[in-house]
Each structure stands twice: as C-alpha cells, then as structure tokens.
CSV table of C-alpha atoms and ligand atoms in Angstrom, one decimal:
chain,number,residue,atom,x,y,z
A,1,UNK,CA,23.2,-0.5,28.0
A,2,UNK,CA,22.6,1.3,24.3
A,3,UNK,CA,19.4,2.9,23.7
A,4,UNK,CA,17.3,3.7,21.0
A,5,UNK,CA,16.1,6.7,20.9
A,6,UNK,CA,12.4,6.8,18.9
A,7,UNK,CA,11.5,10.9,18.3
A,8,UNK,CA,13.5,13.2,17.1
A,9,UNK,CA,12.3,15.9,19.9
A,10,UNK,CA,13.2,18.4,22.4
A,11,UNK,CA,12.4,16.2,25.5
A,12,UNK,CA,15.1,14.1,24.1
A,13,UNK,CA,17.4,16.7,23.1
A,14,UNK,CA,17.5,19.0,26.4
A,15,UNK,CA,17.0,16.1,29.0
A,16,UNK,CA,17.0,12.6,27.9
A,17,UNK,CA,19.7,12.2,26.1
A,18,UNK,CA,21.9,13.5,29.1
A,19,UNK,CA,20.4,11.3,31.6
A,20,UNK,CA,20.9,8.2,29.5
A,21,UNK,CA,24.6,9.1,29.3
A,22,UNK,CA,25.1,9.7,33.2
A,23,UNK,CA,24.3,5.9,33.9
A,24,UNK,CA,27.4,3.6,33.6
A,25,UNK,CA,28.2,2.3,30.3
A,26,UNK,CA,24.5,4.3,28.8
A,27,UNK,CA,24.9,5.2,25.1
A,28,UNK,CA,22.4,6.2,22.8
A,29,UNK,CA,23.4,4.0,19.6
A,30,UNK,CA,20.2,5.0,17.3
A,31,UNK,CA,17.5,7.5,16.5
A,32,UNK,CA,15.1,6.8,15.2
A,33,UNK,CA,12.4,9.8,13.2
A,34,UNK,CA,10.0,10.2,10.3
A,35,UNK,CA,12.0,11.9,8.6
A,36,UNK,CA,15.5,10.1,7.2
A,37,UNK,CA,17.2,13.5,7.0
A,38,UNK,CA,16.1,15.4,10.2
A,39,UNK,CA,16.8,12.3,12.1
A,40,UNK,CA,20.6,11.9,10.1
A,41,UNK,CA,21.3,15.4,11.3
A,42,UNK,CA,19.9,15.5,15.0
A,43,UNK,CA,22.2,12.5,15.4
A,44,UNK,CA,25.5,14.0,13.7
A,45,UNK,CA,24.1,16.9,16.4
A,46,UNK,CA,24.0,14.8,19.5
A,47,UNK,CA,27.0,12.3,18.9
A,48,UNK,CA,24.4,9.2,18.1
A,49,UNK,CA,26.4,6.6,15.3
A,50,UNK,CA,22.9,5.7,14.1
A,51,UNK,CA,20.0,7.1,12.4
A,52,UNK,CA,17.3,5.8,10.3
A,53,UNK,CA,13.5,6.6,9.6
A,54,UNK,CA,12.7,3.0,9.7
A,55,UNK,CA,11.9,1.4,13.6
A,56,UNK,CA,12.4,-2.2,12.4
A,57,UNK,CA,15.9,-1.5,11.0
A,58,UNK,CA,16.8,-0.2,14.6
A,59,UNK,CA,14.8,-2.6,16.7
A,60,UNK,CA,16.7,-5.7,14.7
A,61,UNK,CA,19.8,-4.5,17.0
A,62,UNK,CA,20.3,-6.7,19.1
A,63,UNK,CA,23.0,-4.7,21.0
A,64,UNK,CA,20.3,-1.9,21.5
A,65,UNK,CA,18.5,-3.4,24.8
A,66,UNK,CA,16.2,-0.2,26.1
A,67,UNK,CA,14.0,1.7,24.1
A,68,UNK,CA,12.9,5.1,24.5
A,69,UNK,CA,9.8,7.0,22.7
A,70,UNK,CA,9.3,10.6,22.9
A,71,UNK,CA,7.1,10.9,19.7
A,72,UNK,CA,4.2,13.2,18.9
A,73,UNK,CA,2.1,11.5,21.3
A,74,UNK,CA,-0.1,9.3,19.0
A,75,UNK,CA,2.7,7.4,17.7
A,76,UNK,CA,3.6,6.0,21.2
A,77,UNK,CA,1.6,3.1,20.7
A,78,UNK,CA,2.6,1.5,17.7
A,79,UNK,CA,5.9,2.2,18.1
A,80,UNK,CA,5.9,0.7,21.7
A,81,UNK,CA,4.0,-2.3,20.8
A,82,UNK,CA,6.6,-2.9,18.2
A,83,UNK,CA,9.5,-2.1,20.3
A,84,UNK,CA,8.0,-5.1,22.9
A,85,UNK,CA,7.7,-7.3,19.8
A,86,UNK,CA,10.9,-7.0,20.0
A,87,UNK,CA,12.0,-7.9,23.3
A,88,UNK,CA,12.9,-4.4,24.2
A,89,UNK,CA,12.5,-2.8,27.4
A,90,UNK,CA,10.5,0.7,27.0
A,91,UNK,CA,10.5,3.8,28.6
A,92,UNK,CA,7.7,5.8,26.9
A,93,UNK,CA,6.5,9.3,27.3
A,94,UNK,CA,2.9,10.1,29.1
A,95,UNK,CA,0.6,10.2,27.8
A,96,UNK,CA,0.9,6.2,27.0
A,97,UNK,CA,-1.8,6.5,24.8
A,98,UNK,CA,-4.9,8.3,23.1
A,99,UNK,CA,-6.9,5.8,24.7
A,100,UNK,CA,-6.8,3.2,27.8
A,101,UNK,CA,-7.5,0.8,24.9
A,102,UNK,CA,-3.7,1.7,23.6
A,103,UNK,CA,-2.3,2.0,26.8
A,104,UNK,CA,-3.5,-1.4,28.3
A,105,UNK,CA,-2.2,-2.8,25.1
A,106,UNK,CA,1.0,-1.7,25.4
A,107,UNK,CA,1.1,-2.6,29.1
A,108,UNK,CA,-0.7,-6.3,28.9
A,109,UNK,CA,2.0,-6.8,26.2
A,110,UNK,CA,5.2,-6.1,27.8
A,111,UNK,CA,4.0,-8.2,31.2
A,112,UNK,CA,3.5,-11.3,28.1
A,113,UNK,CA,6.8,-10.7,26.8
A,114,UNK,CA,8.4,-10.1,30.2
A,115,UNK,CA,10.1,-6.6,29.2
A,116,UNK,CA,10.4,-3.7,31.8
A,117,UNK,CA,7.5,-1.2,30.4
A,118,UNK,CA,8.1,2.6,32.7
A,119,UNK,CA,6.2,5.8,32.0
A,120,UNK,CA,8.5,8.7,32.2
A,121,UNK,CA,6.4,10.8,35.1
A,122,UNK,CA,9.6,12.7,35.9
A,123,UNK,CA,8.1,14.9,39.0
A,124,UNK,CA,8.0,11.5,41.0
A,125,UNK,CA,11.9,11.3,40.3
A,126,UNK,CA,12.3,14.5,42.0
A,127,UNK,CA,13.8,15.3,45.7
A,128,UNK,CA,11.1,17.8,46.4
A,129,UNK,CA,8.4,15.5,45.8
A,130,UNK,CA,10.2,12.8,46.7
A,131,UNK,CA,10.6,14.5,50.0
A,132,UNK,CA,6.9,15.8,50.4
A,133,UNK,CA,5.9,12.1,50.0
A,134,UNK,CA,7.7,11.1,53.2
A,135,UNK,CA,6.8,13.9,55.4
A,136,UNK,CA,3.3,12.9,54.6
A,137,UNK,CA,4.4,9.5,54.9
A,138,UNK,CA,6.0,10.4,58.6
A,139,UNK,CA,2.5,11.9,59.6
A,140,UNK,CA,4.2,15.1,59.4
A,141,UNK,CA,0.8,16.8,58.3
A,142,UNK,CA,-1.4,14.0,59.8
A,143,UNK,CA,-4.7,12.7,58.3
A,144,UNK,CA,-4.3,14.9,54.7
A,145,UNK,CA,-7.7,16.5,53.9
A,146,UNK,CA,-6.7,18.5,50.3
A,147,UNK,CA,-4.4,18.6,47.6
A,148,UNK,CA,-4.0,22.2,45.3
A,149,UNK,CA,-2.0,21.4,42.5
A,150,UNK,CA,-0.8,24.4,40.5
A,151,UNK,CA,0.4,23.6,37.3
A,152,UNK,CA,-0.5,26.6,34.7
A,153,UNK,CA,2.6,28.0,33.0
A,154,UNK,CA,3.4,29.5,29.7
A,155,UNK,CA,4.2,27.2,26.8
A,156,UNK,CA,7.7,28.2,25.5
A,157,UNK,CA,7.6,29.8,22.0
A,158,UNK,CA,9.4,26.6,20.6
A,159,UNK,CA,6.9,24.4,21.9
A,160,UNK,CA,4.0,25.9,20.6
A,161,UNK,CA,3.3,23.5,17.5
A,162,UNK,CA,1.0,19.9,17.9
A,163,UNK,CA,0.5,20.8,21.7
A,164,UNK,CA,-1.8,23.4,21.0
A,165,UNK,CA,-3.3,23.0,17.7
A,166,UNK,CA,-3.6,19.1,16.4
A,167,UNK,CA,-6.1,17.0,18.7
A,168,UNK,CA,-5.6,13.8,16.3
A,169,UNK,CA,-1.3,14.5,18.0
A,170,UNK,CA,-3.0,14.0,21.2
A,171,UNK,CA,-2.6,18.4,21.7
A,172,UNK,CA,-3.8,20.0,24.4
A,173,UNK,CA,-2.9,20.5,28.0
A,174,UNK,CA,-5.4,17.2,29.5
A,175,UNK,CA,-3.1,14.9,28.0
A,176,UNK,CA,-0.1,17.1,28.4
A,177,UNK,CA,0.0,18.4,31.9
A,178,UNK,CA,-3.1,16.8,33.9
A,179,UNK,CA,-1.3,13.2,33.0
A,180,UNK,CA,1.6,14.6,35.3
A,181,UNK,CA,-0.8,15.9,37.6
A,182,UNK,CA,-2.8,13.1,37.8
A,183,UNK,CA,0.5,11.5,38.5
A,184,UNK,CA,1.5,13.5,41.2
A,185,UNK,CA,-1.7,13.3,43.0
A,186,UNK,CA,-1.5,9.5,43.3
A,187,UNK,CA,2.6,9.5,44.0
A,188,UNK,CA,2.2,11.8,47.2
A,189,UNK,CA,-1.5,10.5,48.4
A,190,UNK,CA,-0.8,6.8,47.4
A,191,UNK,CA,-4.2,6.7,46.1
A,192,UNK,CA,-6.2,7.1,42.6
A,193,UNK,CA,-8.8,9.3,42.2
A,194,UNK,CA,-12.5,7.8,42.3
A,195,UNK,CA,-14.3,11.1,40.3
A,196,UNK,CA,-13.8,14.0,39.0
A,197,UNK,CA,-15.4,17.5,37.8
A,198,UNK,CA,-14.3,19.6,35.5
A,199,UNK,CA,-14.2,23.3,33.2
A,200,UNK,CA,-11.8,23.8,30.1
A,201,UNK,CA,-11.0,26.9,28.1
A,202,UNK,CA,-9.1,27.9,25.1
A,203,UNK,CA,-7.9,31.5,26.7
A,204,UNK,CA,-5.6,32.3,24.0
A,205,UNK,CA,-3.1,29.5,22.6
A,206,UNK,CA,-5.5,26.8,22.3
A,207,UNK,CA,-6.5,26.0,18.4
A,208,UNK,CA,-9.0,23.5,18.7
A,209,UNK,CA,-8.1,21.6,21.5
A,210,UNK,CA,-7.8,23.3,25.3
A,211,UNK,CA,-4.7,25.3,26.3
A,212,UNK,CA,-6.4,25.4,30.5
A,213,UNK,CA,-7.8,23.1,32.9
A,214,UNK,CA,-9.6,23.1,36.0
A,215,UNK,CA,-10.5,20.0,38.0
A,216,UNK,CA,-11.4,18.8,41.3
A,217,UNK,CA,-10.8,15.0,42.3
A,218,UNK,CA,-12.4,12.9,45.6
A,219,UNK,CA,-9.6,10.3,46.7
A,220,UNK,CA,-11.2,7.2,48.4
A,221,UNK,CA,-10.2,8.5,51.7
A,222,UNK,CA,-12.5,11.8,51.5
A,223,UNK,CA,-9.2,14.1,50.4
A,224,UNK,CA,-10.0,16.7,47.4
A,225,UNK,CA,-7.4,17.3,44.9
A,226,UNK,CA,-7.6,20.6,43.4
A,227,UNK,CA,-6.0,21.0,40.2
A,228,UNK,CA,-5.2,23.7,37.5
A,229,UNK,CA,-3.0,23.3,34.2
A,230,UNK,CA,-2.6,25.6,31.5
A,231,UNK,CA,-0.4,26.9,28.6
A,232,UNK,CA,-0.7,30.3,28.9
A,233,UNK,CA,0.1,31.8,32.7
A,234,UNK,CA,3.5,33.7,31.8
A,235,UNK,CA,4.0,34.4,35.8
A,236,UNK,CA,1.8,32.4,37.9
A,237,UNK,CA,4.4,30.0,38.6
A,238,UNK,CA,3.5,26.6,40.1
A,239,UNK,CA,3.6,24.9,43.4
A,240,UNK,CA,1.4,22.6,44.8
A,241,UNK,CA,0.1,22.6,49.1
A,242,UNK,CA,-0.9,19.9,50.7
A,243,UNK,CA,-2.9,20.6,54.0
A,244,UNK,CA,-3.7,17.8,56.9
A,245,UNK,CA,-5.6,17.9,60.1
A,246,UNK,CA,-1.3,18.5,62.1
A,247,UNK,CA,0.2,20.7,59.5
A,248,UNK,CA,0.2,22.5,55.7
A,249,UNK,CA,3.1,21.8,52.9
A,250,UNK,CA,3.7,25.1,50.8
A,251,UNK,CA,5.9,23.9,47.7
A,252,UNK,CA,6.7,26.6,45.0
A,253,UNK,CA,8.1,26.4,41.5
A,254,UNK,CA,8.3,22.5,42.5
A,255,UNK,CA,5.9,21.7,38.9
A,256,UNK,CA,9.0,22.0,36.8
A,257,UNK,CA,11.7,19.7,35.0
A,258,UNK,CA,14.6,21.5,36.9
A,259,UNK,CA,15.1,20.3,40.9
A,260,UNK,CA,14.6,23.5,41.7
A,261,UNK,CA,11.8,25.2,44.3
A,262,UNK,CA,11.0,25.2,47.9
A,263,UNK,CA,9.1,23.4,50.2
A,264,UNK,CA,7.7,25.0,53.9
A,265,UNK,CA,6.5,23.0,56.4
A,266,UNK,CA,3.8,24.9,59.0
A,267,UNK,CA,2.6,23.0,62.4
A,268,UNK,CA,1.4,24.0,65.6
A,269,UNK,CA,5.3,23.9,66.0
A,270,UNK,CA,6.2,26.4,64.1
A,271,UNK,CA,6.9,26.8,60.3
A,272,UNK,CA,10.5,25.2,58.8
A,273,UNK,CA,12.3,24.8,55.3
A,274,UNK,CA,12.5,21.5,54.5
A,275,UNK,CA,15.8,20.3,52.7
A,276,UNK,CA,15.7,18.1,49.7
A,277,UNK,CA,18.1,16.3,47.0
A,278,UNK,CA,18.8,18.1,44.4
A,279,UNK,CA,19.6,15.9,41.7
A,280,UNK,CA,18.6,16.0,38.2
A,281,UNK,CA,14.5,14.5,37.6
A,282,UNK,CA,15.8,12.5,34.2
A,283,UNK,CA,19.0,11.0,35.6
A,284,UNK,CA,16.9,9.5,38.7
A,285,UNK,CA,14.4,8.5,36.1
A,286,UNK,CA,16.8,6.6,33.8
A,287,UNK,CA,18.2,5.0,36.9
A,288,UNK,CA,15.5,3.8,38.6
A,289,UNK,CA,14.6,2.3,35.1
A,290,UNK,CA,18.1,0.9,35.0
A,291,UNK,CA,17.6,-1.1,38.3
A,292,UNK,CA,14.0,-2.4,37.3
A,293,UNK,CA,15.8,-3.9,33.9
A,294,UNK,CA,18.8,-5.5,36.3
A,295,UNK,CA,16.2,-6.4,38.5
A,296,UNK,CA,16.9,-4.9,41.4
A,297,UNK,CA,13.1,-3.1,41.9
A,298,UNK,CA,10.6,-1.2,39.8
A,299,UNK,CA,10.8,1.9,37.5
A,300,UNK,CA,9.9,5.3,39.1
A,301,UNK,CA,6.8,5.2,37.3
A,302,UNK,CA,5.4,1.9,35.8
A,303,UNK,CA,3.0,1.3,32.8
A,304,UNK,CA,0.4,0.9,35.3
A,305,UNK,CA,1.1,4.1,36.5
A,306,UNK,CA,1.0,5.4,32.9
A,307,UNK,CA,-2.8,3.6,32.3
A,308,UNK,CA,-3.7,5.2,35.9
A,309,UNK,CA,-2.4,8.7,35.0
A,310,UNK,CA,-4.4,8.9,31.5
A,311,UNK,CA,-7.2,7.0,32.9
A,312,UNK,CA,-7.6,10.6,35.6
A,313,UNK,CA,-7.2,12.5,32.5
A,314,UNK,CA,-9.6,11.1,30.1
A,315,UNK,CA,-11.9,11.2,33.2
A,316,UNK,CA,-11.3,15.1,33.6
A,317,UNK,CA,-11.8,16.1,29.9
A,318,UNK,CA,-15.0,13.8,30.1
A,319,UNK,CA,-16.4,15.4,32.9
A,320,UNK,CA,-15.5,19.0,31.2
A,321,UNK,CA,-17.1,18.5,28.0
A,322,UNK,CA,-20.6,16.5,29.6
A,323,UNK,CA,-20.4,19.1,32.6
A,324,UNK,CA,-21.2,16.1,34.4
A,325,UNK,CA,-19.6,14.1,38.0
A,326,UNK,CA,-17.6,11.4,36.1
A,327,UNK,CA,-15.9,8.4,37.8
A,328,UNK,CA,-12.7,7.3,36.3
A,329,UNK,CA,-12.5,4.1,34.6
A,330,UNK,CA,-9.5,2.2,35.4
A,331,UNK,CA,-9.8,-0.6,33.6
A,332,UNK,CA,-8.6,-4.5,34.5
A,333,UNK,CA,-4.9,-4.2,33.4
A,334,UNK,CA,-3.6,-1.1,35.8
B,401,NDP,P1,8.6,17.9,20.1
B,401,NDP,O1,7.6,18.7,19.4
B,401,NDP,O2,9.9,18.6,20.4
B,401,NDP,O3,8.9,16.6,19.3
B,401,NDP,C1,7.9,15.7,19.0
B,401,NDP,C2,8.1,15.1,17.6
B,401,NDP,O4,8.0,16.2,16.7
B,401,NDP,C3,9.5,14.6,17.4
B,401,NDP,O5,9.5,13.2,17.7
B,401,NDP,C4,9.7,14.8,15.9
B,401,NDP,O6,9.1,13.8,15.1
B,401,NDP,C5,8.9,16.1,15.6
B,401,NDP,N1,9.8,17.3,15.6
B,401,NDP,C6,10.4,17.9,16.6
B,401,NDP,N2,11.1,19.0,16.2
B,401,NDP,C7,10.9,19.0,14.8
B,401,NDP,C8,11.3,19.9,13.8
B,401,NDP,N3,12.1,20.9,14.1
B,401,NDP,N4,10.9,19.6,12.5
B,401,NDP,C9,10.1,18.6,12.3
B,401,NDP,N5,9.7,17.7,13.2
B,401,NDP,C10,10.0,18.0,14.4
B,401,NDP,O7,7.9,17.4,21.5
B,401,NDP,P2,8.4,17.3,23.0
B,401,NDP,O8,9.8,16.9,23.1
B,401,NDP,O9,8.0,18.5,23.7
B,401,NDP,O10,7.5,16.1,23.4
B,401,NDP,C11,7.6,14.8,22.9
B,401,NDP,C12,7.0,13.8,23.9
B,401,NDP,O11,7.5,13.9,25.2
B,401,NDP,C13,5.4,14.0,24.0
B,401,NDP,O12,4.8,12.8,24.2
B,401,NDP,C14,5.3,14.8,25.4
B,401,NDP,O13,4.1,14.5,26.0
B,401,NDP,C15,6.5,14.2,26.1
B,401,NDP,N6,7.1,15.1,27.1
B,401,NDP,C16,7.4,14.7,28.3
B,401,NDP,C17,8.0,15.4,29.2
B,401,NDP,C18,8.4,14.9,30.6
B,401,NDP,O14,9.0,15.6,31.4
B,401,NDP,N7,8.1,13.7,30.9
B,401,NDP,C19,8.4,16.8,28.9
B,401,NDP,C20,8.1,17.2,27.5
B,401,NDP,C21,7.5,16.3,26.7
B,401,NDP,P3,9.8,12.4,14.7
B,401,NDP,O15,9.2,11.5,15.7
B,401,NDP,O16,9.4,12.2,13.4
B,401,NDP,O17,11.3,12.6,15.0
C-alpha cells in the first residue's frame, strides 16, 4: 500500500516512516511539504521517489491509497479534507483540529466518502496500556475510583519551535499532550469525561501559549482523573496509577513513544510485575490502520476518538482560562 506522507517532520522522520515500511508491501511513494526544496531533500534523505510542495499533484496518484499528515497542527484540516476529496484513506496527527468545528468536518467527510479516517493516539497502540486495559477489564482492580495521569516531561531542544511559541500552529501543551491524555483516560476507563477543572502556567518554555497543565476530570461513573502535562519537568518522568476498590496499578515511564516502562499490580494478594508486549507503538498503529482499510476491524484510534480527545482538551483550557467547572462538549458527529 504507498503512502503519502504530508509534513516534512520529525514524527515522520524518527517513527512513521519506519512503521509504514514494517507492513507488507508499505512504501512511502511521496512527501509532500511547504517548502519544494526541504521536502526534495528530506525525501533523497529517507529513500521517498517523490517530493513536491503541491498536495493535489500527490493526491492525483492514484497508486498512493493511504494518506498520512503530520503538519504543524493547523494545517491538518485542509489538508485532510482534501486528502478525503480524494478518496484517500487518512491517518492524521492529534490534535485533528483547532476546533471541533474542523475536526467533525474532517470526520462527517470521510464517513460521506466512505474512506478509513484514524487519529494517530499511539499510547493506545502500546502493550503496557494495552495490558492495563485488560486487567481493569478482568476486574483485576475492581470498581476503579481514580485515574493520575503523569505526563510532564521536558521538550527536547529540537522540538522547541511552534510547540511553545505560535498559538495560531495550535502550540502549547493542551493540544499537544492533554489530547493524548485525554486519550488515554477514555482507552483504559472506556468512558469520556463529563467536566473538567483546570490551572495553566507558562513556567519557563511557554511564549505565549502554556508549556503546563493541571486538570481534574469526573467520568460518568463517579471516577476522577487526575492529570498533569508539561514541557519543562527534565526528571519527573511519567507514569500513570490507576486505583480500584480490589487493587492499585503503578505504571512508570509508560507516557512515552518507546514500549518501554513498568507496570505493578498491588492487591490484598500481594504486589506482582505484570508482563507486557513489547512491540513498537507506530508499527501496531500502522497495522491496526492496515486492517480497518482491508476491512478486517477498526483503526486503533478512530476520528471519533480524535473529535473526543480535543473535545477533553478544549474543555480543560476552557475551564483554565474562565476558572470555572466546564462540561465538555462533544458534539453530534463523535
Ligand atoms: P515538527 O516541528 O518536526 O514538524 C512539523 C512541521 O514543521 C513539518 O511538517 C514541516 O513543515 C516543518 N518543519 C519541520 N522541520 C523543519 C525544518 N528543519 N525547517 C523548516 N520546517 C520544518 O513537528 P513534529 O513532528 O513534532 O509534530 C508534527 C505533528 O505530529 C503535530 O501535529 C504533532 O502534534 C504530532 N505528533 C504526534 C506524535 C504522536 O506520537 N502521535 C508525536 C509527535 C508529534 P512542512 O509541513 O512544510 O513540511
């Protein structure tokens, strides 16, 4: 299956490109940039035959069946809505959107044209999380009464451009790392948050938009999810714990894009490791995304999932900048 690559950028680079090229017969055939010679060399870089600053040239493939955007993150919707328009299955990077408005766009539009649409929430492709969800689902822990998310980590040097200093490229770490943990929060409880409150700071990398988050979330069933993100914790390291009324999960350095960490189970039992898979986030990513286009099940993460993820996050940096208890707003296409 050839891809098209939209967004010349690291996510691409380090991960994505990789995991397209682990399925059977996956090739990247195009990149595609806003800039004709930055997108001619990352391509003679990676081993892509085509590059071009212009999306129509690449989307008038019609070898090229999958799309993939990892641009700055207001670009997503444009180029996704044209990507549909052209009958091409996406896999876009959260968030979806700077609005729900774009993102139910995107999403009502691929249902109408009947292309797979996925969100690339890779921490839901991972064996540890992957394994957390069925030891809750097993009743390992019982009746689950909190979440604590820990998610605040130091922005690598290389990384430190848009993300923390251009709100208009949807910067910050709301629509950076909440959407993830927003994510992760509905993938393990198998519910969406109902409301939210909320503090932000700009502690030191933050240029007009935040660089650290606090929230707290209510789940329909009475849970609380507790959950911090930020860009500038250079050892806190992240982990999440989930605690029921027959046992606590202790996950650390799970919060990551490596399948790395560990995960301890403590009951009235006793306290155990618990094994998990170990295979690579993306590759499972690009898989499960594989399957949903032959039609054999959904993507890890769908575009509802995507709406449902920036729908939490909107909702926390609402409630942070009223000070005020704000419900989150779903809307009628998730
Ligand atoms: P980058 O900053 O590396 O790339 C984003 C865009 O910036 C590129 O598409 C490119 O624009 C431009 N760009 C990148 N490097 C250069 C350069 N050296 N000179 C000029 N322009 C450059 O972003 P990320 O890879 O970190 O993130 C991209 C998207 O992926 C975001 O939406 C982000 O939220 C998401 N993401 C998701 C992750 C996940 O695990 N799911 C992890 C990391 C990011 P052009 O489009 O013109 O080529």
């Amino acid at each position: 299956m050839n891809w098209i690559f939209v967004g010349a950028s690291t996510i691409a680079s380090q991960h994505m490109i990789a995991a397209v090229r682990a399925q059977p017969a996956g090739a990247v055939t195009w990149v595609v940039s806003g800039n004709a010679d930055r997108a001619q060399g990352w391509a003679t870089d990676h081993g892509i035959a085509q590059a071009t600053d212009d999306l129509s040239q690449a989307l008038a493939d019609p070898e090229a069946a999958c799309v993939y955007i990892s641009s700055t993150n207001e670009k997503h919707h444009a180029q996704a809505m044209a990507a549909i328009a052209a009958g091409k299955h996406v896999l876009c990077e959260k968030p979806l959107g700077l609005s729900l408005a774009e993102a139910d766009e995107m999403v009502a539009a691929a249902r109408d044209v009947g292309v797979v649409f996925a969100t690339n929430h890779h921490l839901r492709c991972s064996g540890s999380h992957r394994a957390m969800r069925a030891l809750i689902d097993d009743g390992a822990v019982g009746r689950v009464l909190s979440l604590r998310i820990h998610h605040a980590v130091h922005l690598p040097e290389n990384l430190q451009g848009w993300r923390i200093n251009d709100a208009s490229a949807g910067g910050g770490v709301i629509p950076d790392i909440t959407v993830h943990d927003a994510d992760v929060a509905r993938f393990l409880l198998g519910e969406d948050p109902v409301d939210v409150v909320a503090q932000l700071a700009s502690s030191g990398m933050g240029q007009g938009v935040e660089d650290s988050c606090m929230s707290v979330w209510a789940m329909p069933s009475g849970a609380m999810v507790m959950s911090h993100e930020s860009f500038t914790h250079p050892f806190a390291g992240s982990g999440l714990e989930i605690h029921g009324t027959e046992g606590s999960i202790f996950a650390r350095d799970v919060m990551t894009q490596m399948p790395v960490g560990t995960i301890t189970l403590r009951t009235a039992s006793g306290t155990r490791e618990v094994p998990y898979s170990d295979h690579s986030l993306y590759v499972q990513g690009v898989a499960d995304f594989y399957a949903a286009v032959a039609g054999r099940g959904a993507p890890a993460a769908s575009g509802s999932d995507g709406i449902k993820s920036l729908a939490v996050a909107m909702a926390v940096r609402a409630a942070a900048q009223s000070g005020q208890k704000v419900t989150v707003a779903y809307g009628e296409v998730a």
